[in-house]
CSV table of C-alpha atoms in Angstrom, one decimal:
chain,number,residue,atom,x,y,z
F,1,MET,CA,-19.2,4.5,18.2
F,2,SER,CA,-15.6,5.7,17.5
F,3,LYS,CA,-13.6,8.8,16.9
F,4,VAL,CA,-10.7,8.6,14.3
F,5,LEU,CA,-7.9,11.0,13.4
F,6,ILE,CA,-7.1,10.7,9.7
F,7,ILE,CA,-3.7,12.1,8.7
F,8,GLY,CA,-3.5,12.8,5.0
F,9,CYS,CA,-5.9,14.3,2.4
F,10,GLY,CA,-4.6,13.1,-1.0
F,11,GLY,CA,-6.3,10.7,-3.4
F,12,VAL,CA,-6.2,7.6,-1.2
F,13,ALA,CA,-7.1,9.5,1.9
F,14,GLY,CA,-10.1,11.0,0.1
F,15,VAL,CA,-11.4,7.6,-0.7
F,16,ALA,CA,-10.9,6.3,2.8
F,17,ILE,CA,-12.7,9.4,4.2
F,18,HIS,CA,-15.6,8.9,1.8
F,19,LYS,CA,-15.9,5.3,2.9
F,20,CYS,CA,-15.6,6.2,6.6
F,21,CYS,CA,-18.5,8.6,6.1
F,22,GLN,CA,-20.6,5.8,4.4
F,23,ASN,CA,-19.9,3.7,7.6
F,24,SER,CA,-21.2,6.2,10.2
F,25,GLU,CA,-22.2,3.4,12.7
F,26,VAL,CA,-18.5,2.7,13.2
F,27,PHE,CA,-17.0,6.1,12.3
F,28,THR,CA,-19.2,8.5,14.3
F,29,GLU,CA,-16.6,11.2,14.3
F,30,ILE,CA,-13.5,11.9,12.2
F,31,CYS,CA,-10.9,14.6,12.2
F,32,ILE,CA,-9.1,15.1,8.8
F,33,ALA,CA,-5.6,16.6,9.3
F,34,SER,CA,-3.0,17.6,6.7
F,35,ARG,CA,-0.2,20.1,6.1
F,36,THR,CA,-2.6,21.9,3.8
F,37,LYS,CA,-5.8,22.5,5.9
F,38,SER,CA,-7.7,24.0,3.0
F,39,LYS,CA,-7.8,20.6,1.3
F,40,CYS,CA,-9.3,19.1,4.4
F,41,ASP,CA,-11.9,21.9,4.6
F,42,ASP,CA,-12.8,21.4,1.0
F,43,LEU,CA,-13.4,17.7,1.5
F,44,LYS,CA,-15.4,18.4,4.7
F,45,ALA,CA,-17.6,20.9,2.8
F,46,LYS,CA,-18.2,18.3,0.1
F,47,LEU,CA,-19.2,15.5,2.5
F,48,GLU,CA,-21.3,17.4,5.1
F,49,GLY,CA,-24.9,16.8,4.5
F,50,THR,CA,-24.3,13.4,3.0
F,51,THR,CA,-23.3,11.6,6.2
F,52,SER,CA,-24.1,11.5,9.9
F,53,THR,CA,-20.4,11.3,10.7
F,54,LYS,CA,-19.2,14.4,12.4
F,55,ILE,CA,-16.2,15.9,10.5
F,56,THR,CA,-13.6,18.3,11.9
F,57,THR,CA,-10.3,19.4,10.3
F,58,ALA,CA,-6.9,20.4,11.5
F,59,GLN,CA,-3.5,21.5,10.2
F,60,VAL,CA,-0.4,19.3,11.1
F,61,ASP,CA,3.1,18.7,9.9
F,62,ALA,CA,3.4,15.0,10.1
F,63,ASP,CA,7.2,15.2,10.2
F,64,ASP,CA,6.9,16.9,13.6
F,65,VAL,CA,6.3,14.5,16.5
F,66,ASN,CA,5.5,17.4,18.9
F,67,GLN,CA,2.8,18.7,16.5
F,68,LEU,CA,1.4,15.3,16.1
F,69,ILE,CA,1.3,14.7,19.9
F,70,ALA,CA,-0.5,18.0,20.5
F,71,LEU,CA,-3.1,17.2,17.8
F,72,ILE,CA,-3.7,13.7,19.1
F,73,LYS,CA,-4.1,15.0,22.7
F,74,GLU,CA,-6.6,17.6,21.4
F,75,VAL,CA,-8.7,15.2,19.3
F,76,GLN,CA,-8.5,12.3,21.7
F,77,PRO,CA,-9.1,9.6,18.9
F,78,ASP,CA,-9.6,5.9,19.4
F,79,LEU,CA,-7.3,5.3,16.3
F,80,VAL,CA,-4.9,7.2,14.1
F,81,MET,CA,-5.2,6.4,10.4
F,82,ASN,CA,-1.9,7.3,8.7
F,83,ILE,CA,-2.7,7.9,5.1
F,84,ALA,CA,0.1,10.4,4.6
F,85,LEU,CA,3.5,9.6,3.0
F,86,PRO,CA,5.5,6.5,4.1
F,87,TYR,CA,8.3,8.9,5.1
F,88,GLN,CA,6.1,9.9,8.0
F,89,ASP,CA,5.3,6.4,9.4
F,90,LEU,CA,7.8,6.5,12.3
F,91,THR,CA,6.9,10.0,13.5
F,92,ILE,CA,3.2,9.1,13.6
F,93,MET,CA,4.0,5.8,15.4
F,94,ASP,CA,6.1,7.7,18.0
F,95,ALA,CA,3.2,10.1,18.6
F,96,CYS,CA,0.7,7.3,19.0
F,97,LEU,CA,2.9,5.6,21.5
F,98,ALA,CA,3.3,8.9,23.4
F,99,CYS,CA,-0.5,9.4,23.5
F,100,GLY,CA,-1.6,5.7,24.0
F,101,VAL,CA,-3.5,5.4,20.7
F,102,ASN,CA,-3.7,2.6,18.2
F,103,TYR,CA,-2.1,3.1,14.8
F,104,MET,CA,-2.6,1.9,11.2
F,105,ASP,CA,-1.1,2.8,7.8
F,106,THR,CA,-1.3,1.7,4.1
F,107,ALA,CA,2.4,1.3,3.2
F,108,ASN,CA,5.7,0.6,5.0
F,109,TYR,CA,8.3,3.1,6.0
F,110,GLU,CA,10.9,4.4,3.7
F,111,PRO,CA,13.1,7.5,4.2
F,112,GLU,CA,12.7,10.7,2.3
F,113,ASN,CA,16.5,11.4,2.6
F,114,LEU,CA,18.4,8.4,1.3
F,115,ASP,CA,21.7,10.2,2.3
F,116,ASP,CA,20.8,10.2,6.0
F,117,PRO,CA,23.8,8.5,7.7
F,118,GLU,CA,21.8,6.6,10.4
F,119,TRP,CA,19.4,5.2,7.8
F,120,LYS,CA,22.2,4.5,5.3
F,121,ALA,CA,24.2,2.4,7.8
F,122,ALA,CA,21.1,0.3,8.7
F,123,TYR,CA,20.2,0.0,5.0
F,124,GLU,CA,23.7,-1.3,4.0
F,125,LYS,CA,23.6,-3.8,6.9
F,126,ARG,CA,20.2,-5.0,5.8
F,127,CYS,CA,21.3,-5.3,2.2
F,128,LYS,CA,24.2,-7.5,3.2
F,129,GLU,CA,22.2,-9.7,5.7
F,130,GLU,CA,18.9,-10.0,3.8
F,131,GLY,CA,20.0,-9.8,0.2
F,132,PHE,CA,17.6,-7.2,-1.3
F,133,SER,CA,18.3,-3.6,-1.9
F,134,ALA,CA,14.9,-1.9,-2.0
F,135,TYR,CA,14.8,1.3,0.0
F,136,PHE,CA,11.6,0.3,1.8
F,137,ASP,CA,11.3,-2.6,4.2
F,138,TYR,CA,9.5,-3.5,7.4
F,139,SER,CA,12.5,-3.6,9.8
F,140,TRP,CA,12.1,0.0,11.0
F,141,GLN,CA,8.4,-0.6,12.0
F,142,TRP,CA,8.8,-4.1,13.2
F,143,ALA,CA,11.4,-2.6,15.7
F,144,TYR,CA,8.4,-1.0,17.4
F,145,LYS,CA,6.7,-4.3,18.2
F,146,GLU,CA,7.9,-4.6,21.9
F,147,LYS,CA,7.0,-0.9,22.5
F,148,PHE,CA,3.5,-1.4,21.3
F,149,GLU,CA,3.1,-4.6,23.2
F,150,LYS,CA,4.2,-3.0,26.4
F,151,ALA,CA,1.8,-0.1,25.8
F,152,GLY,CA,-1.1,-2.5,25.1
F,153,LEU,CA,-1.5,-0.9,21.7
F,154,THR,CA,-2.0,-2.3,18.2
F,155,ALA,CA,-0.2,-1.1,15.1
F,156,LEU,CA,-1.7,-2.4,11.8
F,157,LEU,CA,0.8,-2.1,8.9
F,158,GLY,CA,-0.1,-1.9,5.3
F,159,SER,CA,-3.9,-2.1,5.0
F,160,GLY,CA,-4.2,-1.0,1.4
F,161,PHE,CA,-4.6,-3.4,-1.5
F,162,ASP,CA,-1.1,-4.4,-2.1
F,163,PRO,CA,0.1,-4.5,0.6
F,164,GLY,CA,-3.1,-5.3,2.5
F,165,VAL,CA,-5.8,-7.1,0.6
F,166,THR,CA,-3.3,-9.4,-1.1
F,167,GLN,CA,-2.2,-10.5,2.4
F,168,ALA,CA,-5.8,-11.1,3.4
F,169,TYR,CA,-6.2,-13.3,0.3
F,170,CYS,CA,-3.1,-15.3,1.4
F,171,ALA,CA,-4.4,-15.8,4.9
F,172,TRP,CA,-7.8,-16.7,3.6
F,173,ALA,CA,-6.4,-19.2,1.1
F,174,GLN,CA,-4.2,-20.7,3.9
F,175,LYS,CA,-7.2,-21.0,6.2
F,176,HIS,CA,-9.9,-22.3,3.7
F,177,LEU,CA,-8.3,-23.6,0.5
F,178,PHE,CA,-4.9,-25.2,1.2
F,179,ASP,CA,-3.2,-27.4,3.7
F,180,THR,CA,0.2,-26.0,2.4
F,181,ILE,CA,0.9,-23.2,0.0
F,182,ASP,CA,4.0,-23.7,-2.2
F,183,THR,CA,4.0,-20.6,-4.4
F,184,ILE,CA,2.3,-17.2,-4.4
F,185,ASP,CA,2.3,-14.9,-7.5
F,186,ILE,CA,0.8,-11.4,-6.7
F,187,LEU,CA,-0.4,-9.8,-10.0
F,188,ASP,CA,-1.3,-6.1,-10.1
F,189,CYS,CA,-2.9,-5.0,-13.4
F,190,ASN,CA,-4.1,-1.5,-14.2
F,191,GLY,CA,-5.9,-1.6,-17.6
F,192,GLY,CA,-6.9,2.1,-17.2
F,193,ASP,CA,-6.2,4.9,-19.6
F,194,HIS,CA,-6.0,8.5,-18.4
F,195,GLY,CA,-5.1,10.0,-21.7
F,196,TYR,CA,-1.9,11.7,-20.6
F,197,PRO,CA,1.5,10.9,-22.3
F,198,PHE,CA,2.9,10.2,-18.8
F,199,ALA,CA,1.4,10.2,-15.3
F,200,THR,CA,1.6,8.1,-12.2
F,201,ASN,CA,-1.5,6.6,-10.6
F,202,PHE,CA,-0.3,7.3,-7.1
F,203,ASN,CA,2.3,9.5,-5.5
F,204,PRO,CA,5.0,10.0,-8.1
F,205,GLU,CA,7.9,10.0,-5.6
F,206,ILE,CA,6.8,6.6,-4.2
F,207,ASN,CA,5.7,5.1,-7.6
F,208,LEU,CA,8.8,6.0,-9.6
F,209,ARG,CA,11.3,5.0,-6.8
F,210,GLU,CA,9.5,1.7,-6.5
F,211,VAL,CA,9.5,0.9,-10.2
F,212,SER,CA,13.1,2.0,-10.9
F,213,ALA,CA,14.6,-0.1,-8.1
F,214,PRO,CA,16.0,-3.6,-8.6
F,215,GLY,CA,13.4,-6.4,-8.5
F,216,SER,CA,13.5,-9.2,-6.1
F,217,TYR,CA,11.5,-12.3,-5.0
F,218,TRP,CA,11.6,-14.9,-2.3
F,219,GLU,CA,12.6,-18.5,-3.3
F,220,ASN,CA,13.7,-21.5,-1.1
F,221,GLY,CA,14.3,-19.4,2.0
F,222,HIS,CA,16.2,-16.5,0.6
F,223,TRP,CA,15.9,-13.4,-1.6
F,224,VAL,CA,16.8,-13.4,-5.3
F,225,GLU,CA,17.5,-9.9,-6.7
F,226,ILE,CA,17.4,-9.0,-10.3
F,227,PRO,CA,18.0,-5.8,-12.4
F,228,ALA,CA,15.0,-3.5,-12.5
F,229,MET,CA,12.3,-4.6,-15.0
F,230,SER,CA,14.4,-7.5,-16.3
F,231,ILE,CA,11.8,-10.3,-15.9
F,232,LYS,CA,8.7,-9.8,-18.1
F,233,ARG,CA,5.7,-12.0,-18.5
F,234,GLU,CA,2.4,-11.7,-20.4
F,235,TYR,CA,-0.9,-12.5,-18.7
F,236,ASN,CA,-4.5,-12.5,-19.9
F,237,PHE,CA,-6.4,-10.7,-17.1
F,238,ASP,CA,-10.1,-11.2,-16.6
F,239,GLN,CA,-12.1,-8.2,-17.9
F,240,VAL,CA,-8.9,-6.4,-18.9
F,241,GLY,CA,-7.1,-8.6,-21.5
F,242,GLN,CA,-3.6,-9.5,-22.4
F,243,LYS,CA,-1.0,-7.3,-20.7
F,244,ASP,CA,2.8,-7.1,-20.2
F,245,MET,CA,3.8,-7.4,-16.5
F,246,TYR,CA,7.2,-7.0,-14.8
F,247,LEU,CA,8.6,-8.5,-11.6
F,248,LEU,CA,9.1,-5.9,-8.9
F,249,HIS,CA,10.2,-5.9,-5.3
F,250,HIS,CA,7.1,-5.3,-3.1
F,251,GLU,CA,6.8,-5.1,0.7
F,252,GLU,CA,4.2,-7.8,1.3
F,253,ILE,CA,6.7,-10.4,0.1
F,254,GLU,CA,8.8,-9.7,3.1
F,255,SER,CA,6.0,-10.3,5.7
F,256,LEU,CA,4.4,-13.2,3.8
F,257,ALA,CA,7.8,-15.1,3.7
F,258,LYS,CA,7.7,-14.9,7.5
F,259,ASN,CA,4.0,-15.7,8.0
F,260,ILE,CA,3.0,-18.3,5.4
F,261,PRO,CA,4.6,-21.5,6.7
F,262,ASN,CA,6.9,-23.4,4.3
F,263,VAL,CA,6.1,-21.2,1.2
F,264,LYS,CA,8.7,-21.9,-1.4
F,265,ARG,CA,8.4,-18.9,-3.7
F,266,ILE,CA,6.7,-15.5,-3.6
F,267,ARG,CA,6.8,-13.1,-6.6
F,268,PHE,CA,5.1,-9.7,-7.4
F,269,PHE,CA,4.2,-8.6,-10.9
F,270,MET,CA,2.8,-5.2,-12.1
F,271,THR,CA,1.7,-4.3,-15.6
F,272,PHE,CA,3.2,-1.4,-17.5
F,273,GLY,CA,2.8,-0.1,-21.0
F,274,GLN,CA,5.9,0.6,-23.2
F,275,SER,CA,5.2,4.4,-23.2
F,276,TYR,CA,5.4,4.5,-19.4
F,277,LEU,CA,8.6,2.6,-19.3
F,278,THR,CA,10.2,4.7,-22.0
F,279,HIS,CA,9.3,8.0,-20.2
F,280,MET,CA,10.6,6.6,-16.9
F,281,LYS,CA,13.9,5.4,-18.3
F,282,CYS,CA,14.5,8.8,-19.9
F,283,LEU,CA,13.7,10.6,-16.7
F,284,GLU,CA,16.1,8.2,-14.8
F,285,ASN,CA,18.8,8.7,-17.3
F,286,VAL,CA,18.8,12.5,-16.9
F,287,GLY,CA,18.7,12.3,-13.1
F,288,MET,CA,15.1,13.4,-12.5
F,289,LEU,CA,14.4,10.4,-10.3
F,290,SER,CA,17.2,11.3,-7.9
F,291,THR,CA,16.5,12.1,-4.2
F,292,THR,CA,19.8,13.9,-3.7
F,293,PRO,CA,19.3,17.7,-3.4
F,294,ILE,CA,21.0,19.9,-6.0
F,295,GLN,CA,21.5,23.7,-6.3
F,296,PHE,CA,19.5,25.4,-9.0
F,297,GLU,CA,19.7,29.2,-9.4
F,298,GLY,CA,20.5,29.7,-5.7
F,299,HIS,CA,17.8,27.3,-4.4
F,300,GLU,CA,18.1,23.7,-3.2
F,301,ILE,CA,15.7,21.3,-5.0
F,302,VAL,CA,15.3,17.6,-5.0
F,303,PRO,CA,14.9,16.4,-8.6
F,304,ILE,CA,12.1,13.8,-8.0
F,305,GLN,CA,10.1,16.3,-5.9
F,306,PHE,CA,10.5,18.9,-8.7
F,307,LEU,CA,9.3,16.2,-11.2
F,308,LYS,CA,6.3,15.5,-8.9
F,309,ALA,CA,5.3,19.2,-9.1
F,310,LEU,CA,5.3,19.0,-12.9
F,311,LEU,CA,3.3,15.7,-13.3
F,312,PRO,CA,-0.5,15.5,-13.0
F,313,ASP,CA,-1.7,15.1,-9.5
F,314,PRO,CA,-3.0,11.5,-9.2
F,315,ALA,CA,-6.0,12.8,-7.4
F,316,THR,CA,-7.1,14.6,-10.6
F,317,LEU,CA,-7.0,11.5,-12.8
F,318,GLY,CA,-10.5,10.3,-11.8
F,319,PRO,CA,-12.6,12.0,-14.4
F,320,ARG,CA,-10.2,11.1,-17.2
F,321,THR,CA,-9.5,7.4,-16.5
F,322,LYS,CA,-11.4,4.6,-18.2
F,323,GLY,CA,-10.9,0.9,-18.0
F,324,LYS,CA,-10.5,-1.6,-15.1
F,325,THR,CA,-7.9,-2.9,-12.6
F,326,ASN,CA,-7.4,-6.6,-11.8
F,327,ILE,CA,-5.4,-7.4,-8.7
F,328,GLY,CA,-5.0,-10.7,-7.0
F,329,CYS,CA,-2.9,-13.7,-6.0
F,330,ILE,CA,-2.3,-17.0,-7.7
F,331,PHE,CA,-1.6,-19.9,-5.4
F,332,THR,CA,-0.2,-23.4,-5.9
F,333,GLY,CA,0.0,-26.0,-3.1
F,334,LYS,CA,-1.6,-29.1,-1.6
F,335,LYS,CA,-5.1,-30.0,-0.2
F,336,ASP,CA,-5.8,-33.4,1.2
F,337,GLY,CA,-2.6,-34.7,-0.4
F,338,GLN,CA,-3.6,-33.5,-3.9
F,339,ASP,CA,-2.1,-30.7,-6.0
F,340,LYS,CA,-4.3,-27.6,-6.0
F,341,THR,CA,-4.3,-24.1,-7.6
F,342,ALA,CA,-6.4,-21.1,-6.9
F,343,TYR,CA,-6.6,-17.4,-8.0
F,344,ILE,CA,-8.3,-14.9,-5.7
F,345,TYR,CA,-8.8,-11.5,-7.3
F,346,ASN,CA,-10.8,-8.3,-7.6
F,347,VAL,CA,-11.8,-6.4,-10.7
F,348,CYS,CA,-12.5,-2.7,-10.2
F,349,ASP,CA,-13.9,-0.2,-12.7
F,350,HIS,CA,-12.3,3.3,-12.9
F,351,GLU,CA,-15.4,5.0,-14.0
F,352,GLU,CA,-17.6,3.4,-11.4
F,353,CYS,CA,-15.2,4.5,-8.7
F,354,TYR,CA,-15.3,8.0,-10.0
F,355,LYS,CA,-19.1,8.0,-9.9
F,356,GLU,CA,-19.1,6.8,-6.3
F,357,VAL,CA,-16.3,8.8,-4.6
F,358,GLY,CA,-14.7,11.0,-7.3
F,359,SER,CA,-11.6,8.9,-7.6
F,360,GLN,CA,-9.9,6.5,-10.1
F,361,ALA,CA,-9.6,2.9,-9.1
F,362,ILE,CA,-6.0,2.9,-8.0
F,363,SER,CA,-6.9,5.3,-5.1
F,364,TYR,CA,-10.2,3.4,-4.5
F,365,THR,CA,-8.5,0.0,-4.2
F,366,THR,CA,-6.2,1.4,-1.5
F,367,GLY,CA,-8.6,3.7,0.3
F,368,VAL,CA,-11.4,1.1,0.8
F,369,PRO,CA,-9.1,-1.4,2.6
F,370,ALA,CA,-7.7,1.5,4.7
F,371,MET,CA,-11.3,2.0,6.0
F,372,ILE,CA,-11.8,-1.7,6.5
F,373,GLY,CA,-8.5,-2.2,8.4
F,374,ALA,CA,-9.6,0.7,10.7
F,375,MET,CA,-13.0,-0.9,11.1
F,376,MET,CA,-11.4,-4.2,12.2
F,377,LEU,CA,-9.5,-2.4,14.9
F,378,LEU,CA,-12.3,-0.2,16.1
F,379,THR,CA,-14.8,-3.0,16.3
F,380,GLY,CA,-12.4,-5.3,18.2
F,381,LYS,CA,-12.4,-8.0,15.5
F,382,TRP,CA,-8.6,-7.5,15.3
F,383,ASN,CA,-7.1,-6.7,18.6
F,384,LYS,CA,-3.7,-7.8,20.0
F,385,PRO,CA,-0.9,-5.6,21.3
F,386,GLY,CA,2.1,-5.3,19.0
F,387,VAL,CA,2.9,-4.5,15.4
F,388,TYR,CA,1.3,-6.7,12.8
F,389,THR,CA,0.6,-7.0,9.0
F,390,VAL,CA,-2.8,-8.0,7.7
F,391,GLU,CA,-2.1,-11.7,7.2
F,392,GLU,CA,-1.4,-12.1,11.0
F,393,PHE,CA,-5.1,-11.6,11.8
F,394,ASP,CA,-8.2,-13.7,11.1
F,395,PRO,CA,-9.0,-12.9,7.4
F,396,ASP,CA,-12.7,-13.8,7.5
F,397,PRO,CA,-14.2,-10.5,8.8
F,398,TYR,CA,-11.9,-8.5,6.5
F,399,MET,CA,-12.8,-10.6,3.4
F,400,ASP,CA,-16.5,-10.2,4.2
F,401,ALA,CA,-16.1,-6.5,4.5
F,402,LEU,CA,-14.4,-6.3,1.1
F,403,ASN,CA,-17.5,-7.8,-0.5
F,404,LYS,CA,-19.7,-5.3,1.4
F,405,TRP,CA,-17.8,-2.1,0.9
F,406,GLY,CA,-16.9,-2.1,-2.8
F,407,LEU,CA,-14.1,-4.6,-3.5
F,408,PRO,CA,-15.9,-7.9,-4.2
F,409,TRP,CA,-13.5,-10.8,-4.8
F,410,GLN,CA,-13.8,-14.1,-6.7
F,411,VAL,CA,-11.9,-17.4,-6.8
F,412,ASN,CA,-10.8,-19.2,-10.0
F,413,ASP,CA,-9.8,-22.8,-9.1
F,414,ASN,CA,-8.1,-23.5,-12.5
F,415,PRO,CA,-6.1,-20.3,-13.3
F,416,GLU,CA,-3.5,-19.8,-16.0
F,417,LEU,CA,-0.2,-20.1,-14.0
F,418,VAL,CA,2.8,-17.7,-14.5
F,419,ASP,CA,6.0,-19.5,-15.5
C-alpha cells in the first residue's frame, strides 16, 4: 500500500521498524536510513524472512539537507518518518518540503549548538515573551505551518508516547469523558531496573538536558517556572508501586495549553530514583552536561557527547531490564454539570517488550506510537495540510490502534489525585 523512508536506526527506530514490518498491509516497503548504514543492514538482515514488507537501506547525514533531498528523490516515499535526533527535525522538514512528501517525528526541535547566535536570539526572545526557559519548544516547527499548508502536505509532530499518546489521551478525554477539562497531570513512571549504577533509558544527550533544565507548568493562562527537580510528589502506580516523581518541563504542555479549551493547569511528572539524581547532579557539577565545546589534548570535544560515549547505549538495555512502566494522564473537570475525574494510562512490561522486539519498554512505548502515527497519515485517517500535534486530530482511530498494536490503555474513574 505505502512506501516509507525511516530516518534513524537507534532503539526507538528499531521498535518502530519492527512494528511497521508487523503491519505489512500498510507498510509494504520501507527504506531504513542512518549515518551508520551497517546498523540498518544488520536490522534488515534480522527482519527479512519474518515479514512481507520489502526492506532497503541507505546511508544519510540527516544534518545535510542536500543529502536528504537526494535520498528522498531516490526512494520516492509516501512519508518520511523522522526517528533521528530532535536536532535534525528542521533539516528533514526542509527536505520534505523540497520533495513534496509528508513528514512525522517523535519529539520537537531543539538545537545541538546552544551557542548558535540565531537560535540564541530567538531563544532569549521566547524566554522573555513566554516565560519558560527550556531549550526545546514548538515555535521552530510551528513556523513551518504555512509552508506545509501551501504545499498541501501534512507534518505530524511528536507521535511518541509523551509527547504523542498522552495528547491522544487528552483529545479522547475531551471528546468522550468531559464537557470541560480543568486540570491535566501527565505522569511518566519507569519502574524498570537495568542493573547499572547509572544509565539513561533513551538518548543521554536529550535525557540529561531535559532533566537538568528548570521545570515549568501551565497555570491560569501563563507559564510558571521553578528550579530543576524542586517539586517532588509520591504516587502509587498501578502494577509498579509507590514512586518519587518530579515536576519537569515537557513539550506537550505547550501544545495542550493551546488546544484544550479553557484548561486551567497542566503539569508533567517523571519518576526518578535517588541514585540517578545523585549521579546526574555530580555530572552537572563537574561540567559533563555542558554542550559548549572544549579543547582536550588538541581535540575539540563536547562534554555531554563524550559522556554519551561512555554511558551504556539505551538500545542495549533490553535484555537487562526488568519491571514495568506506567504512563498516563489524570484529568479533573466537569461532565453534565458534575465534577468528574479520570485517569487514562498504559502499563508496559520491559521483559515482554524484549521478547517481542528486542527492546526495553521505554523504546517500545515511543516506537509503537511512531508506527501508529505514520499509519494514521498513510491510511488517510489523519489528513490535513499544515503542521499539527497529535491532539489536533480525531483520537479514536489512534486510540483503537494502541489497543491493537501493543499499548492497551485503561480508564480509572476514581484515581488518586496529585496535590
